[in-house]
Structures are given as structure tokens and as C-alpha cells.
Amino acid sequence: MKSLNETLGLTARETVFLQADWPAPANVKTLITTRNGGVSTGVYQSLNVGAHVGDVPEHVARNREIVQQQIHVPVAYLNQIHSTKVVAATDALAKIPDADASVDTTGQAACASMTADCLPVLFCNRAGTVVAAAHAGWRGLAGGVLQNTVRAMQVVPLEIMAYLGPAIGPEAFEVGQDVFDAFTEQMPSAERAFESIGGGKYLADIYALARMVLQREGVSMIYGGEHCTVLERDSFFSYRRDGQTGRMVSLIWLEKDA
């Protein structure tokens, strides 16, 4: 990822916004928030954009304003429910839908994925005519949210590139037998993404699982996947680490005049 800190005059510890580090077309823009740069206090300190986590509504609204000031199209937030549903981002502007991924070809909305350990995946095609964002917790990932997003883009998968945003890393993602079974029963090769630690428990690599799913769909240009939201306490919110906490958002949009 490339930091915007130099532009904002901030130190590495104060990072506010990140961008996807990938060879996307010039008109494809991304913005990934950290936990820094907002007005929320306490367990939500400071740039919490999640309106559903118990934070002061006025603080969330101001934080979303701070994010919105960085881009030139409205953000299409979703009511994420760990589903596999994909919607048009422009449809989400008028009424927030229950969905976990969005797609856009119009350049009139930013696709958004809110996370605090779950995996945000950003998509575009090489021609720069379509973008998408998916929220992939383990349930959505096992259920097919990435497959549905790729299909909703309506382009040849070989033309799609994907960016894996900040999520819980393989050293911190302890799961049970149910998660192991959910992936390996439909994709035996997924066993390579799990390390047994005994007692029916495993350490899971959600980045590796996402790569396997995407590659099986024909997406070969896959980038990112180097952060851990649990261990990088200064930069990211983490539900697994803190329980009650805020949310980051990963955004992607088409800039028509780029």
C-alpha cells in the first residue's frame, strides 16, 4: 500500500488513509481508512465509520464527512449481514440495502466495504470500466460472496484484478472445526490455508483462502494481503482483539475525468 502521509504531513504512526498498491487503470481510485484521523472517542477512537456499533451518531456522521471529503462521488455504504448479495452501488445511495458487495460502472458512486478483521476485497477490470467492493468475513467467503461479485462485474475474469485490503492475519485468526469444514468440504485444497493447533482449533489464513477462491474463478491478478488488523493496533480497528470497536472502510470508484 502507498501511504498518503507525505501529502497530509503525518508520521507513519499517524497514518489516516491508505491506497491500494496495484497496477489499476488511472481512472480507478481507491481509499482505505485506518483507525486514525477522526473524532470518535473511547473504544471507537477515532475514525470510526460504523453506524451500527454503538458510537455517538454525531461522531460517526462527522467521520463519514471526513472520508467523503477525500473523494468526489458519494459513498455507497451497505448494511452488511455476512451474506453473498451483490447490489449496484448507485442503488445503495437512496436506500441502504442488506448486502455485502457492490458494483459500479457509472462513476457516480464509490463501492464500500466496512471491516474490523473481515476481509475487504476491491476489484476493477484492466479497461477501467467497472469496479466493485466485497465484504468477506469467513461466512461470506465460504458462501460465495467473491464469486458473486466477479460474476456481477460482467467481464471476463482474466481481465479482473483484485486487491485484498487489511484483515485479520494468519497469526491471529483462530477458528474452529466448523470453519475448516466449511472451506475444505467444497475446496479440498483449502486445507493448505489452515494450521492445526490442536483441540479442533486452527489458525486460518483468510488471505490465502481468498486467493484460492479468486483463482478458481479465473482471477489471476491478485494483490495486497500483507496486513493484520489484530496485531497492527495503532493502525486498525479489530473486533477480534477489542470486542467493542469501530470500523474502517475500503473504497473504490471510477473517476470519469482521470
Coordinates of N, CA, C and O in Angstrom, one line a residue, residues 1-3 17-24 28-33 113 115 118-125 131-136 146 149-150 153 160-167 206-207 210-211 214 219-227 236 249-252:
M1 N 0.8 -1.2 0.0 CA 0.0 0.0 0.0 C 0.9 1.3 0.0 O 1.9 1.3 0.6
K2 N 0.4 2.3 -0.6 CA 1.1 3.6 -0.6 C 0.4 4.5 0.4 O -0.8 4.7 0.3
S3 N 1.1 5.1 1.3 CA 0.6 5.9 2.3 C 0.4 7.3 1.7 O 1.2 7.8 0.9
F17 N -5.1 7.6 5.8 CA -5.6 6.9 4.6 C -4.5 6.1 3.9 O -3.4 6.5 3.8
L18 N -4.9 5.0 3.3 CA -4.1 4.2 2.5 C -4.7 4.1 1.1 O -5.9 4.4 1.0
Q19 N -3.9 3.7 0.2 CA -4.4 3.4 -1.2 C -3.9 2.0 -1.6 O -2.9 1.5 -1.1
A20 N -4.7 1.3 -2.4 CA -4.3 0.0 -2.9 C -3.1 0.2 -3.8 O -3.0 1.1 -4.6
D21 N -2.1 -0.7 -3.6 CA -0.9 -0.7 -4.3 C -1.0 -1.8 -5.4 O -0.7 -3.0 -5.2
W22 N -1.5 -1.4 -6.6 CA -1.7 -2.4 -7.7 C -1.7 -1.6 -9.0 O -1.8 -0.4 -9.0
P23 N -1.5 -2.3 -10.1 CA -1.4 -1.6 -11.4 C -2.8 -1.4 -12.0 O -3.0 -1.7 -13.2
A24 N -3.7 -0.7 -11.3 CA -5.0 -0.4 -11.8 C -5.0 0.7 -12.8 O -4.0 1.5 -12.8
V28 N -9.2 4.4 -12.0 CA -9.7 3.7 -10.9 C -9.0 4.2 -9.6 O -7.8 4.1 -9.5
K29 N -9.8 4.7 -8.7 CA -9.3 5.3 -7.5 C -9.7 4.5 -6.3 O -10.8 3.9 -6.2
T30 N -8.8 4.4 -5.3 CA -9.1 3.7 -4.0 C -8.8 4.6 -2.8 O -7.9 5.5 -2.9
L31 N -9.4 4.3 -1.7 CA -9.1 4.9 -0.4 C -9.5 3.9 0.7 O -10.6 3.3 0.7
I32 N -8.5 3.6 1.5 CA -8.7 2.7 2.6 C -8.4 3.4 3.9 O -7.3 3.9 4.1
T33 N -9.4 3.5 4.8 CA -9.2 4.3 6.0 C -8.5 3.4 7.1 O -8.5 2.2 7.0
S113 N -16.7 -1.2 1.5 CA -16.6 -2.4 2.3 C -16.2 -2.0 3.7 O -15.0 -1.6 3.9
T115 N -15.0 -2.9 7.5 CA -14.4 -4.0 8.2 C -13.8 -3.7 9.5 O -13.4 -2.5 9.7
C118 N -12.7 -8.6 9.2 CA -13.1 -9.3 8.0 C -12.3 -8.7 6.8 O -11.7 -7.7 6.9
L119 N -12.3 -9.4 5.7 CA -11.5 -9.1 4.5 C -12.3 -8.2 3.5 O -13.3 -8.6 3.0
P120 N -11.8 -7.0 3.3 CA -12.3 -6.1 2.2 C -11.6 -6.5 0.9 O -10.3 -6.5 0.9
V121 N -12.3 -6.7 -0.2 CA -11.7 -7.0 -1.4 C -12.2 -6.0 -2.5 O -13.4 -5.8 -2.6
L122 N -11.3 -5.3 -3.1 CA -11.6 -4.3 -4.1 C -11.3 -4.9 -5.5 O -10.3 -5.6 -5.7
F123 N -12.1 -4.6 -6.5 CA -12.0 -5.2 -7.8 C -12.0 -4.1 -8.9 O -12.7 -3.1 -8.7
C124 N -11.3 -4.3 -10.0 CA -11.5 -3.5 -11.2 C -11.2 -4.4 -12.4 O -10.6 -5.4 -12.2
N125 N -11.5 -3.9 -13.5 CA -11.0 -4.6 -14.7 C -9.9 -3.8 -15.4 O -9.7 -2.6 -15.1
V131 N -15.9 -1.3 -11.4 CA -15.3 -1.6 -10.1 C -16.2 -2.2 -9.2 O -17.5 -2.2 -9.4
A132 N -15.7 -2.8 -8.1 CA -16.6 -3.5 -7.1 C -15.8 -3.6 -5.8 O -14.6 -3.5 -5.8
A133 N -16.6 -3.8 -4.7 CA -16.0 -4.0 -3.4 C -16.8 -5.0 -2.7 O -18.1 -5.0 -2.8
A134 N -16.2 -5.9 -2.0 CA -16.8 -7.0 -1.3 C -16.4 -7.1 0.2 O -15.2 -6.8 0.5
H135 N -17.3 -7.4 1.1 CA -17.0 -7.6 2.5 C -17.0 -9.1 2.7 O -18.0 -9.8 2.5
A136 N -15.8 -9.7 3.0 CA -15.7 -11.1 3.0 C -15.2 -11.6 4.4 O -14.0 -11.7 4.7
L146 N -17.4 -13.6 -3.1 CA -16.4 -13.2 -4.1 C -16.8 -13.7 -5.5 O -16.7 -13.0 -6.5
T149 N -19.5 -11.5 -6.7 CA -19.0 -10.2 -7.1 C -18.3 -10.2 -8.5 O -18.6 -9.4 -9.4
V150 N -17.5 -11.3 -8.7 CA -16.9 -11.4 -10.0 C -17.9 -11.5 -11.1 O -17.8 -10.9 -12.2
M153 N -19.7 -8.3 -12.1 CA -18.9 -7.3 -12.9 C -19.1 -7.5 -14.4 O -18.9 -6.6 -15.2
I160 N -10.0 -9.2 -14.8 CA -10.2 -8.6 -13.4 C -9.0 -8.7 -12.6 O -8.3 -9.7 -12.5
M161 N -8.7 -7.6 -11.8 CA -7.7 -7.6 -10.8 C -8.4 -7.3 -9.4 O -9.4 -6.6 -9.4
A162 N -7.8 -8.0 -8.4 CA -8.4 -7.9 -7.1 C -7.4 -7.4 -6.1 O -6.2 -7.8 -6.2
Y163 N -7.8 -6.6 -5.1 CA -6.9 -6.1 -4.1 C -7.4 -6.6 -2.7 O -8.6 -6.2 -2.4
L164 N -6.6 -7.3 -1.9 CA -7.0 -7.7 -0.6 C -6.6 -6.7 0.4 O -5.4 -6.5 0.7
G165 N -7.6 -6.0 1.0 CA -7.3 -5.0 2.0 C -7.0 -5.5 3.4 O -7.0 -6.7 3.6
P166 N -6.8 -4.6 4.3 CA -6.4 -5.0 5.7 C -7.4 -5.9 6.4 O -8.6 -5.6 6.5
A167 N -7.0 -7.1 6.8 CA -7.8 -8.0 7.5 C -7.0 -8.7 8.6 O -5.8 -8.5 8.7
I206 N -7.0 -16.1 6.0 CA -8.1 -15.6 5.1 C -7.6 -15.0 3.8 O -8.3 -15.1 2.8
Y207 N -6.4 -14.5 3.8 CA -5.8 -14.0 2.5 C -5.6 -15.2 1.5 O -6.0 -15.1 0.3
A210 N -8.9 -16.4 0.2 CA -9.5 -15.6 -0.8 C -8.8 -15.7 -2.2 O -9.4 -15.8 -3.2
R211 N -7.4 -15.9 -2.1 CA -6.7 -16.1 -3.3 C -7.1 -17.4 -4.0 O -7.3 -17.4 -5.3
L214 N -10.6 -16.8 -5.6 CA -10.5 -16.0 -6.8 C -9.8 -16.7 -8.0 O -10.3 -16.6 -9.1
V219 N -9.6 -15.4 -11.8 CA -9.0 -14.2 -11.5 C -7.6 -14.5 -11.1 O -7.3 -15.1 -10.0
S220 N -6.6 -14.0 -11.9 CA -5.2 -14.3 -11.6 C -4.4 -13.1 -11.1 O -3.3 -13.3 -10.5
M221 N -4.9 -11.9 -11.3 CA -4.2 -10.7 -10.9 C -4.7 -10.3 -9.5 O -5.7 -9.6 -9.3
I222 N -4.0 -10.8 -8.5 CA -4.4 -10.6 -7.1 C -3.3 -9.9 -6.3 O -2.1 -10.4 -6.3
Y223 N -3.6 -8.8 -5.6 CA -2.6 -8.0 -4.9 C -3.0 -7.8 -3.5 O -4.1 -8.1 -3.1
G224 N -2.1 -7.3 -2.7 CA -2.4 -6.9 -1.3 C -2.3 -8.2 -0.4 O -1.6 -9.1 -0.7
G225 N -2.9 -8.1 0.8 CA -2.9 -9.2 1.7 C -1.7 -9.2 2.6 O -1.3 -10.3 3.0
E226 N -1.2 -8.1 3.0 CA 0.0 -8.1 3.9 C -0.2 -7.5 5.3 O 0.8 -7.5 6.0
H227 N -1.4 -7.1 5.6 CA -1.6 -6.5 6.9 C -2.2 -7.5 7.9 O -2.8 -8.6 7.5
F236 N -5.3 -0.1 12.9 CA -6.6 -0.7 12.6 C -7.5 -1.0 13.8 O -7.0 -1.4 14.8
V249 N -13.2 1.6 6.4 CA -13.9 1.4 5.2 C -12.9 1.4 4.0 O -12.0 2.2 4.0
S250 N -13.1 0.5 3.1 CA -12.3 0.4 1.9 C -13.1 0.8 0.7 O -14.2 0.2 0.5
L251 N -12.7 1.8 0.0 CA -13.5 2.4 -1.1 C -12.8 2.2 -2.5 O -11.6 2.3 -2.6
I252 N -13.6 2.1 -3.5 CA -13.1 2.1 -4.9 C -14.2 2.7 -5.8 O -15.4 2.5 -5.6

